[in-house]
Short mmCIF file of C-alpha atoms in Angstrom, two decimals:
data_model
loop_
_atom_site.label_atom_id
_atom_site.label_comp_id
_atom_site.label_asym_id
_atom_site.label_seq_id
_atom_site.Cartn_x
_atom_site.Cartn_y
_atom_site.Cartn_z
CA MET A 1 103.10 97.98 90.12
CA ILE A 2 101.87 100.90 87.57
CA ARG A 3 98.92 100.94 90.21
CA ALA A 4 100.94 100.54 93.48
CA LEU A 5 102.59 104.30 92.23
CA GLY A 6 98.91 105.37 92.44
CA GLU A 7 98.55 103.30 96.29
CA ALA A 8 101.06 104.66 98.11
CA TYR A 9 100.95 107.76 97.03
CA HIS A 10 98.83 108.76 99.80
CA PRO A 11 100.28 111.25 103.04
CA PHE A 12 99.03 108.52 104.93
CA GLU A 13 99.69 104.35 104.58
CA LEU A 14 96.27 102.70 104.17
CA GLU A 15 97.17 100.10 105.13
CA ARG A 16 97.74 100.88 109.28
CA GLY A 17 97.02 105.00 108.50
CA GLU A 18 100.12 106.28 110.00
CA ALA A 19 101.55 109.50 107.83
CA GLN A 20 103.81 109.22 105.32
CA PRO A 21 106.58 111.41 105.17
CA PRO A 22 108.67 112.53 102.18
CA GLU A 23 111.15 110.27 103.50
CA ARG A 24 109.26 106.72 103.58
CA LEU A 25 107.19 107.70 100.43
CA GLY A 26 110.76 108.51 97.99
CA GLU A 27 112.01 104.66 99.68
CA ARG A 28 108.83 103.25 98.48
CA LEU A 29 108.14 105.00 95.21
CA ASN A 30 112.15 104.12 94.85
CA ALA A 31 111.24 100.19 95.47
CA ILE A 32 108.17 100.53 92.58
CA TRP A 33 109.89 102.45 89.60
CA GLN A 34 113.79 99.89 90.34
CA ARG A 35 110.64 97.09 89.82
CA LEU A 36 109.09 98.85 86.38
CA GLU A 37 112.38 99.13 84.97
CA ALA A 38 113.72 95.74 86.25
CA LEU A 39 110.37 94.66 83.45
CA ALA A 40 110.94 96.65 81.63
CA GLU A 41 114.91 95.85 80.93
CA ALA A 42 113.52 91.82 81.16
CA ALA A 43 110.67 92.34 77.91
CA ASP A 44 113.05 94.44 76.48
CA LEU A 45 111.31 96.66 75.70
CA PRO A 46 112.69 100.28 72.85
CA ALA A 47 113.99 103.30 73.55
CA ARG A 48 111.37 105.06 73.73
CA ALA A 49 109.62 103.97 76.25
CA ARG A 50 112.00 103.56 78.40
CA ALA A 51 112.14 106.88 77.36
CA HIS A 52 108.28 106.93 78.84
CA LEU A 53 109.30 105.78 81.50
CA ALA A 54 112.71 107.48 82.27
CA LYS A 55 110.14 111.29 81.64
CA ALA A 56 107.41 109.88 85.23
CA LYS A 57 109.98 108.82 87.82
CA ARG A 58 111.35 112.46 87.33
CA LEU A 59 108.13 113.33 88.81
CA ASN A 60 108.83 111.54 91.55
CA THR A 61 110.53 114.62 93.66
CA ALA A 62 107.53 116.87 92.73
CA LEU A 63 105.93 114.18 94.37
CA LEU A 64 107.71 114.69 97.24
CA ALA A 65 107.72 117.95 97.49
CA THR A 66 103.72 117.96 97.11
CA ILE A 67 103.35 115.74 100.36
CA ALA A 68 105.96 118.76 102.22
CA PHE A 69 104.36 121.09 101.81
CA PHE A 70 101.15 118.82 102.53
CA PHE A 71 102.53 118.37 105.63
CA ALA A 72 103.61 121.67 107.12
CA THR A 73 100.58 123.43 106.41
CA VAL A 74 98.85 120.99 108.04
CA GLN A 75 101.70 121.34 111.16
CA GLN A 76 100.94 125.04 111.00
CA ARG A 77 97.26 125.15 110.17
CA VAL A 78 97.29 122.75 114.10
CA GLU A 79 99.06 125.02 115.49
CA ALA A 80 97.36 128.16 115.79
CA LEU A 81 95.45 126.38 117.14
CA ASN A 82 97.20 126.52 120.07
CA LEU A 83 96.76 123.08 122.85
CA THR A 84 98.29 121.16 124.56
CA PRO A 85 101.23 118.68 123.46
CA ASP A 86 99.21 115.43 123.89
CA LEU A 87 95.91 117.47 122.53
CA GLU A 88 98.62 118.74 119.58
CA THR A 89 99.51 115.46 119.12
CA ALA A 90 96.68 113.47 119.22
CA VAL A 91 95.06 115.96 116.49
CA LEU A 92 98.08 115.48 113.81
CA GLU A 93 98.02 111.07 114.15
CA GLN A 94 95.23 110.73 114.83
CA LEU A 95 91.89 112.15 113.90
CA ILE A 96 93.42 114.49 110.49
CA PRO A 97 94.98 110.72 109.42
CA ALA A 98 91.61 108.81 110.25
CA ILE A 99 88.48 111.66 108.64
CA TYR A 100 91.90 111.07 105.81
CA LEU A 101 90.86 107.37 105.53
CA GLU A 102 86.66 108.07 105.52
CA ARG A 103 87.48 110.06 102.97
CA VAL A 104 90.21 107.87 100.92
CA ALA A 105 86.83 105.52 102.30
CA THR A 106 84.35 106.82 99.95
CA LYS A 107 86.12 107.02 96.84
CA CYS A 108 86.95 103.12 97.03
CA SER A 109 84.63 100.83 93.73
CA ARG A 110 85.76 97.91 96.30
CA ALA A 111 83.15 97.14 98.71
CA GLU A 112 86.04 95.07 100.91
CA GLU A 113 88.29 98.26 101.18
CA ARG A 114 85.90 100.77 101.50
CA GLN A 115 84.85 99.04 104.56
CA ARG A 116 89.10 98.53 105.78
CA LEU A 117 89.19 101.67 105.89
CA ALA A 118 86.17 102.63 107.32
CA ALA A 119 87.07 100.56 110.05
CA LEU A 120 90.25 101.50 110.85
CA SER A 121 89.05 105.45 110.31
CA ALA A 122 86.58 104.63 113.09
CA GLN A 123 89.67 102.84 115.19
CA ARG A 124 91.94 105.44 114.89
CA LEU A 125 89.01 107.94 116.50
CA ALA A 126 87.86 104.95 118.46
CA PRO A 127 90.42 106.58 121.62
CA LEU A 128 89.04 110.41 121.13
CA ARG A 129 86.52 110.26 121.34
CA ALA A 130 85.79 107.71 125.04
CA ALA A 131 85.49 109.96 128.25
CA ASP A 132 88.42 109.53 129.72
CA HIS A 133 90.94 112.00 127.02
CA PRO A 134 91.92 115.18 127.50
CA ILE A 135 90.06 116.71 124.14
CA GLN A 136 86.73 116.00 125.43
CA ALA A 137 87.16 118.03 128.07
CA LEU A 138 87.12 120.89 126.09
CA GLU A 139 83.89 123.17 125.72
CA ALA A 140 81.96 122.05 122.62
CA THR A 141 82.11 124.52 120.17
CA GLN A 142 87.12 124.45 120.78
CA ARG A 143 86.21 120.93 119.97
CA ALA A 144 84.09 122.04 116.78
CA GLU A 145 87.32 124.08 116.29
CA ILE A 146 89.34 121.99 116.57
CA GLU A 147 86.85 118.99 114.92
CA GLN A 148 86.38 121.80 111.52
CA VAL A 149 90.53 122.59 111.33
CA ALA A 150 91.44 118.38 110.62
CA SER A 151 88.81 118.15 107.96
CA ASP A 152 90.23 120.83 106.29
CA CYS A 153 94.06 119.92 106.65
CA ALA A 154 93.10 116.52 105.61
CA ASN A 155 90.93 117.73 102.53
CA LEU A 156 93.27 119.88 100.93
CA PHE A 157 95.69 116.96 99.59
CA GLN A 158 93.84 116.06 96.51
CA ARG A 159 94.33 113.77 93.93
CA SER A 160 92.87 113.77 90.30
CA SER A 161 89.64 111.42 90.05
CA SER A 162 90.67 111.98 85.85
CA ALA A 163 93.05 112.99 83.45
CA VAL A 164 90.31 115.37 82.31
CA GLU A 165 90.48 118.91 84.19
CA GLY A 166 89.05 122.72 84.07
CA ARG A 167 88.19 123.62 80.21
CA ASN A 168 92.14 123.35 78.43
CA GLY A 169 91.93 119.36 79.32
CA GLN A 170 88.19 118.64 78.27
CA LEU A 171 89.30 120.70 74.15
CA SER A 172 92.70 118.09 74.72
CA LEU A 173 90.51 114.68 75.14
CA PHE A 174 88.50 115.80 72.43
CA HIS A 175 91.04 115.82 70.02
CA HIS A 176 93.19 113.23 71.37
CA GLY A 177 89.48 111.65 70.22
CA CYS A 178 89.60 112.84 67.10
CA HIS A 179 92.75 111.58 65.66
CA ARG A 180 94.24 108.27 65.11
CA LEU A 181 90.73 107.44 64.87
CA SER A 182 90.73 103.11 65.64
CA ALA A 183 89.50 100.72 62.95
CA ARG A 184 85.52 100.51 65.27
CA LYS A 185 85.13 104.59 65.27
CA LEU A 186 86.07 104.57 61.67
CA SER A 187 83.31 101.78 61.06
CA ALA A 188 80.29 103.74 63.70
CA LEU A 189 81.33 107.07 61.93
CA THR A 190 80.97 105.31 57.69
CA ALA A 191 78.01 103.66 59.11
CA VAL A 192 76.47 107.12 60.16
CA HIS A 193 77.76 108.84 56.60
CA ASN A 194 75.92 106.52 54.76
CA PHE A 195 72.54 105.61 56.64
CA TYR A 196 72.00 108.30 59.14
CA ILE A 197 73.09 111.26 57.20
CA ARG A 198 70.54 112.81 54.70
CA ARG A 199 71.16 116.17 51.62
CA ALA A 200 69.09 118.10 51.45
CA ASP A 201 66.50 116.09 49.16
CA GLN A 202 66.36 114.15 52.46
CA THR A 203 67.96 111.22 50.85
CA THR A 204 71.13 108.84 52.56
CA ALA A 205 73.92 108.63 50.39
CA ALA A 206 73.10 104.24 51.19
CA GLU A 207 69.58 104.79 49.51
CA ARG A 208 71.10 106.83 46.09
CA PHE A 209 73.65 103.77 46.03
CA PHE A 210 70.72 100.95 46.29
CA GLY A 211 68.02 102.94 44.69
CA ARG A 212 65.82 102.66 47.75
CA ALA A 213 65.50 103.67 50.45
CA PRO A 214 66.93 100.91 53.67
CA PRO A 215 65.42 100.64 57.24
CA PRO A 216 65.83 103.77 59.84
CA LEU A 217 68.58 103.61 61.41
CA PHE A 218 67.90 103.98 65.35
CA GLU A 219 65.26 100.93 64.78
CA GLN A 220 68.42 98.77 63.27
CA LEU A 221 70.52 99.49 66.18
CA LEU A 222 67.65 98.88 68.83
CA GLU A 223 67.58 95.00 67.69
CA ARG A 224 71.48 94.69 67.52
CA VAL A 225 71.97 96.48 70.34
CA PRO A 226 71.93 95.02 74.38
CA LEU A 227 69.79 97.15 76.07
CA PRO A 228 72.36 99.01 78.70
CA PRO A 229 72.34 97.45 82.21
CA ARG A 230 70.36 99.11 84.88
CA PRO A 231 72.38 102.09 86.95
CA ARG A 232 73.84 101.52 89.69
CA ARG A 233 72.14 102.04 93.03
CA ARG A 234 73.45 105.14 95.02
CA ARG A 235 74.81 103.86 99.02
CA ALA A 236 72.42 104.81 101.29
CA ARG A 237 74.51 108.35 102.99
CA ALA A 238 75.14 107.53 106.26
CA PRO A 239 73.62 110.47 108.95
CA LYS A 240 76.73 113.39 109.80
CA VAL A 241 78.58 111.84 112.98
CA SER A 242 81.14 114.49 114.49
CA TYR A 243 83.73 112.94 114.96
CA LEU A 244 85.23 113.69 118.21
CA SER A 245 81.35 113.13 120.17
CA PRO A 246 81.52 111.32 122.93
CA MET A 247 81.27 107.46 123.12
CA ALA A 248 78.59 105.98 125.00
CA ALA A 249 78.72 104.36 127.66
#
Protein backbone atom coordinates (compact mmCIF):
# COMPACT_ATOMS: atom_id res chain seq x y z
CA MET A 1 0.00 0.00 0.00
CA ILE A 2 2.91 2.35 0.65
CA ARG A 3 4.18 1.59 -2.84
CA ALA A 4 0.70 2.32 -4.17
CA LEU A 5 1.01 5.91 -2.91
CA GLY A 6 4.03 6.48 -5.13
CA GLU A 7 2.43 4.74 -8.10
CA ALA A 8 -0.68 6.93 -7.82
CA TYR A 9 1.15 10.24 -7.38
CA HIS A 10 1.45 11.36 -11.00
CA PRO A 11 -0.26 14.18 -12.90
CA PHE A 12 -1.29 11.62 -15.52
CA GLU A 13 -2.60 8.14 -14.82
CA LEU A 14 -0.09 5.46 -15.71
CA GLU A 15 -2.89 3.04 -16.60
CA ARG A 16 -4.46 5.04 -19.46
CA GLY A 17 -2.34 8.18 -19.69
CA GLU A 18 -5.25 10.49 -18.88
CA ALA A 19 -4.91 13.67 -16.85
CA GLN A 20 -5.30 13.19 -13.11
CA PRO A 21 -6.54 16.48 -11.60
CA PRO A 22 -6.24 17.09 -7.85
CA GLU A 23 -9.83 15.97 -7.18
CA ARG A 24 -9.36 12.56 -8.77
CA LEU A 25 -5.90 12.09 -7.28
CA GLY A 26 -7.25 13.06 -3.85
CA GLU A 27 -9.84 10.30 -4.06
CA ARG A 28 -7.18 7.72 -4.93
CA LEU A 29 -4.84 8.82 -2.16
CA ASN A 30 -7.63 8.91 0.43
CA ALA A 31 -8.62 5.36 -0.46
CA ILE A 32 -5.01 4.23 0.07
CA TRP A 33 -4.75 6.08 3.39
CA GLN A 34 -7.99 4.47 4.59
CA ARG A 35 -6.59 1.06 3.70
CA LEU A 36 -3.35 1.81 5.55
CA GLU A 37 -5.25 2.95 8.62
CA ALA A 38 -7.34 -0.23 8.52
CA LEU A 39 -4.17 -2.32 8.34
CA ALA A 40 -2.69 -0.41 11.27
CA GLU A 41 -5.87 -1.04 13.26
CA ALA A 42 -5.91 -4.74 12.39
CA ALA A 43 -2.24 -5.12 13.31
CA ASP A 44 -2.82 -3.23 16.59
CA LEU A 45 0.16 -0.98 15.96
CA PRO A 46 1.38 1.16 18.89
CA ALA A 47 0.39 4.81 19.19
CA ARG A 48 3.82 5.95 17.99
CA ALA A 49 3.47 4.10 14.69
CA ARG A 50 -0.03 5.47 14.15
CA ALA A 51 1.25 8.97 14.85
CA HIS A 52 3.83 8.52 12.08
CA LEU A 53 1.08 7.38 9.74
CA ALA A 54 -1.06 10.41 10.60
CA LYS A 55 1.92 12.72 10.08
CA ALA A 56 2.53 11.29 6.62
CA LYS A 57 -1.16 11.62 5.75
CA ARG A 58 -1.04 15.34 6.51
CA LEU A 59 1.22 15.72 3.46
CA ASN A 60 -1.83 15.10 1.28
CA THR A 61 -2.61 18.81 1.15
CA ALA A 62 0.87 19.69 -0.12
CA LEU A 63 0.85 16.83 -2.63
CA LEU A 64 -2.45 17.92 -4.15
CA ALA A 65 -1.35 21.57 -4.16
CA THR A 66 1.69 20.57 -6.20
CA ILE A 67 -0.51 18.81 -8.75
CA ALA A 68 -2.81 21.86 -8.96
CA PHE A 69 0.21 24.12 -9.51
CA PHE A 70 1.48 21.77 -12.24
CA PHE A 71 -1.76 21.87 -14.23
CA ALA A 72 -2.13 25.64 -13.80
CA THR A 73 1.40 26.21 -15.09
CA VAL A 74 0.93 23.82 -18.01
CA GLN A 75 -2.33 25.53 -18.98
CA GLN A 76 -0.65 28.94 -18.90
CA ARG A 77 2.29 27.84 -21.07
CA VAL A 78 0.09 26.14 -23.65
CA GLU A 79 -2.27 29.11 -23.88
CA ALA A 80 0.76 31.31 -24.63
CA LEU A 81 1.20 29.39 -27.91
CA ASN A 82 -2.04 30.92 -29.23
CA LEU A 83 -3.23 27.71 -30.82
CA THR A 84 -6.70 26.95 -32.08
CA PRO A 85 -8.97 25.21 -29.52
CA ASP A 86 -8.64 21.78 -31.16
CA LEU A 87 -4.84 21.99 -31.32
CA GLU A 88 -4.65 23.25 -27.74
CA THR A 89 -6.77 20.30 -26.60
CA ALA A 90 -4.53 17.89 -28.53
CA VAL A 91 -1.40 19.29 -26.86
CA LEU A 92 -2.93 19.16 -23.38
CA GLU A 93 -4.63 15.77 -23.63
CA GLN A 94 -2.34 13.84 -25.97
CA LEU A 95 1.11 15.34 -26.56
CA ILE A 96 2.08 16.32 -23.00
CA PRO A 97 0.75 13.07 -21.43
CA ALA A 98 2.58 11.02 -24.07
CA ILE A 99 5.88 12.78 -23.38
CA TYR A 100 5.38 12.40 -19.63
CA LEU A 101 4.71 8.66 -20.01
CA GLU A 102 7.91 8.35 -22.01
CA ARG A 103 9.83 10.10 -19.21
CA VAL A 104 8.37 7.73 -16.62
CA ALA A 105 9.13 4.69 -18.78
CA THR A 106 12.84 5.51 -18.91
CA LYS A 107 12.97 5.47 -15.10
CA CYS A 108 11.19 2.12 -14.60
CA SER A 109 13.34 -0.72 -13.33
CA ARG A 110 11.07 -3.50 -14.65
CA ALA A 111 11.22 -4.20 -18.36
CA GLU A 112 7.53 -5.13 -18.59
CA GLU A 113 6.36 -1.82 -17.12
CA ARG A 114 8.90 0.10 -19.18
CA GLN A 115 7.64 -1.49 -22.40
CA ARG A 116 3.98 -0.99 -21.45
CA LEU A 117 4.44 2.72 -20.78
CA ALA A 118 6.48 3.21 -23.95
CA ALA A 119 3.74 1.52 -25.97
CA LEU A 120 1.06 3.64 -24.29
CA SER A 121 3.06 6.77 -25.07
CA ALA A 122 3.37 5.78 -28.73
CA GLN A 123 -0.35 5.01 -28.83
CA ARG A 124 -1.24 8.51 -27.65
CA LEU A 125 1.21 10.06 -30.12
CA ALA A 126 -0.08 8.10 -33.13
CA PRO A 127 -3.10 10.35 -33.88
CA LEU A 128 -0.88 13.45 -33.78
CA ARG A 129 1.49 11.91 -36.32
CA ALA A 130 -1.25 11.09 -38.80
CA ALA A 131 -0.99 13.06 -42.03
CA ASP A 132 -4.57 14.33 -41.75
CA HIS A 133 -4.15 15.76 -38.24
CA PRO A 134 -4.35 19.58 -38.14
CA ILE A 135 -1.03 19.80 -36.29
CA GLN A 136 0.76 18.36 -39.34
CA ALA A 137 -0.46 21.32 -41.42
CA LEU A 138 1.62 23.72 -39.33
CA GLU A 139 5.06 24.94 -40.30
CA ALA A 140 7.97 22.81 -39.11
CA THR A 141 9.27 25.63 -36.92
CA GLN A 142 5.87 26.00 -35.22
CA ARG A 143 5.64 22.25 -34.62
CA ALA A 144 9.13 22.34 -33.10
CA GLU A 145 8.08 25.17 -30.80
CA ILE A 146 4.97 23.26 -29.70
CA GLU A 147 7.07 20.17 -29.09
CA GLN A 148 9.59 22.12 -27.00
CA VAL A 149 6.88 23.70 -24.85
CA ALA A 150 5.21 20.32 -24.38
CA SER A 151 8.52 18.74 -23.34
CA ASP A 152 9.15 21.53 -20.84
CA CYS A 153 5.66 21.03 -19.41
CA ALA A 154 6.18 17.28 -19.05
CA ASN A 155 9.46 17.95 -17.26
CA LEU A 156 7.84 20.30 -14.75
CA PHE A 157 6.72 17.46 -12.51
CA GLN A 158 9.82 15.91 -10.97
CA ARG A 159 9.68 13.16 -8.38
CA SER A 160 12.60 12.68 -6.01
CA SER A 161 14.53 9.52 -6.79
CA SER A 162 16.69 9.50 -3.68
CA ALA A 163 16.56 10.31 0.00
CA VAL A 164 19.67 12.44 -0.46
CA GLU A 165 19.07 15.82 -2.07
CA GLY A 166 21.90 18.33 -1.98
CA ARG A 167 24.64 18.92 0.54
CA ASN A 168 22.37 19.15 3.59
CA GLY A 169 20.69 15.87 2.72
CA GLN A 170 24.05 14.19 2.25
CA LEU A 171 25.26 15.38 5.65
CA SER A 172 22.00 14.26 7.24
CA LEU A 173 22.33 10.78 5.77
CA PHE A 174 25.98 10.58 6.85
CA HIS A 175 25.02 11.52 10.41
CA HIS A 176 22.20 8.99 10.33
CA GLY A 177 24.64 6.22 9.41
CA CYS A 178 27.09 7.09 12.19
CA HIS A 179 24.84 6.51 15.18
CA ARG A 180 22.84 3.55 16.42
CA LEU A 181 25.33 1.19 14.80
CA SER A 182 23.96 -2.18 13.78
CA ALA A 183 25.64 -5.35 15.03
CA ARG A 184 26.92 -6.05 11.53
CA LYS A 185 28.52 -2.62 11.11
CA LEU A 186 29.95 -2.72 14.62
CA SER A 187 31.61 -6.07 13.88
CA ALA A 188 33.12 -4.67 10.69
CA LEU A 189 34.47 -1.61 12.49
CA THR A 190 35.92 -3.85 15.20
CA ALA A 191 37.71 -5.95 12.60
CA VAL A 192 39.16 -2.83 10.97
CA HIS A 193 40.34 -1.54 14.35
CA ASN A 194 41.97 -4.81 15.39
CA PHE A 195 43.49 -5.99 12.11
CA TYR A 196 44.02 -2.90 9.91
CA ILE A 197 44.72 0.26 11.90
CA ARG A 198 48.42 0.52 12.87
CA ARG A 199 50.24 2.52 15.51
CA ALA A 200 53.41 4.51 14.91
CA ASP A 201 55.43 1.32 15.33
CA GLN A 202 53.41 -0.25 12.46
CA THR A 203 51.77 -2.88 14.67
CA THR A 204 48.06 -3.72 14.80
CA ALA A 205 46.04 -4.45 17.95
CA ALA A 206 45.77 -8.12 16.95
CA GLU A 207 49.56 -8.36 16.51
CA ARG A 208 50.17 -6.86 19.94
CA PHE A 209 47.63 -9.19 21.55
CA PHE A 210 48.72 -12.46 19.91
CA GLY A 211 52.42 -11.63 19.72
CA ARG A 212 52.64 -12.21 15.98
CA ALA A 213 51.39 -10.51 12.87
CA PRO A 214 48.02 -11.78 11.55
CA PRO A 215 47.47 -12.49 7.83
CA PRO A 216 46.88 -9.34 5.79
CA LEU A 217 43.28 -8.22 6.18
CA PHE A 218 42.75 -7.43 2.52
CA GLU A 219 43.93 -10.88 1.38
CA GLN A 220 41.61 -12.48 3.94
CA LEU A 221 38.71 -10.51 2.51
CA LEU A 222 39.55 -11.63 -1.03
CA GLU A 223 39.46 -15.27 0.09
CA ARG A 224 36.15 -15.00 1.96
CA VAL A 225 34.05 -12.33 0.28
CA PRO A 226 32.44 -13.33 -3.04
CA LEU A 227 33.27 -11.16 -5.99
CA PRO A 228 30.57 -8.63 -6.89
CA PRO A 229 28.45 -9.39 -9.95
CA ARG A 230 29.17 -7.78 -13.25
CA PRO A 231 27.61 -4.33 -13.60
CA ARG A 232 24.37 -4.13 -15.50
CA ARG A 233 24.80 -3.38 -19.16
CA ARG A 234 23.58 0.01 -20.23
CA ARG A 235 20.52 -0.03 -22.41
CA ALA A 236 21.17 1.33 -25.86
CA ARG A 237 19.46 4.65 -26.33
CA ALA A 238 17.08 4.81 -29.23
CA PRO A 239 17.72 7.68 -31.62
CA LYS A 240 15.65 10.70 -30.68
CA VAL A 241 12.73 11.20 -33.03
CA SER A 242 10.52 14.27 -33.13
CA TYR A 243 7.29 13.63 -31.27
CA LEU A 244 5.29 15.30 -34.02
CA SER A 245 7.10 13.78 -36.99
CA PRO A 246 4.54 12.45 -39.49
CA MET A 247 4.08 8.73 -39.73
CA ALA A 248 5.49 6.95 -42.78
CA ALA A 249 2.92 6.11 -45.39
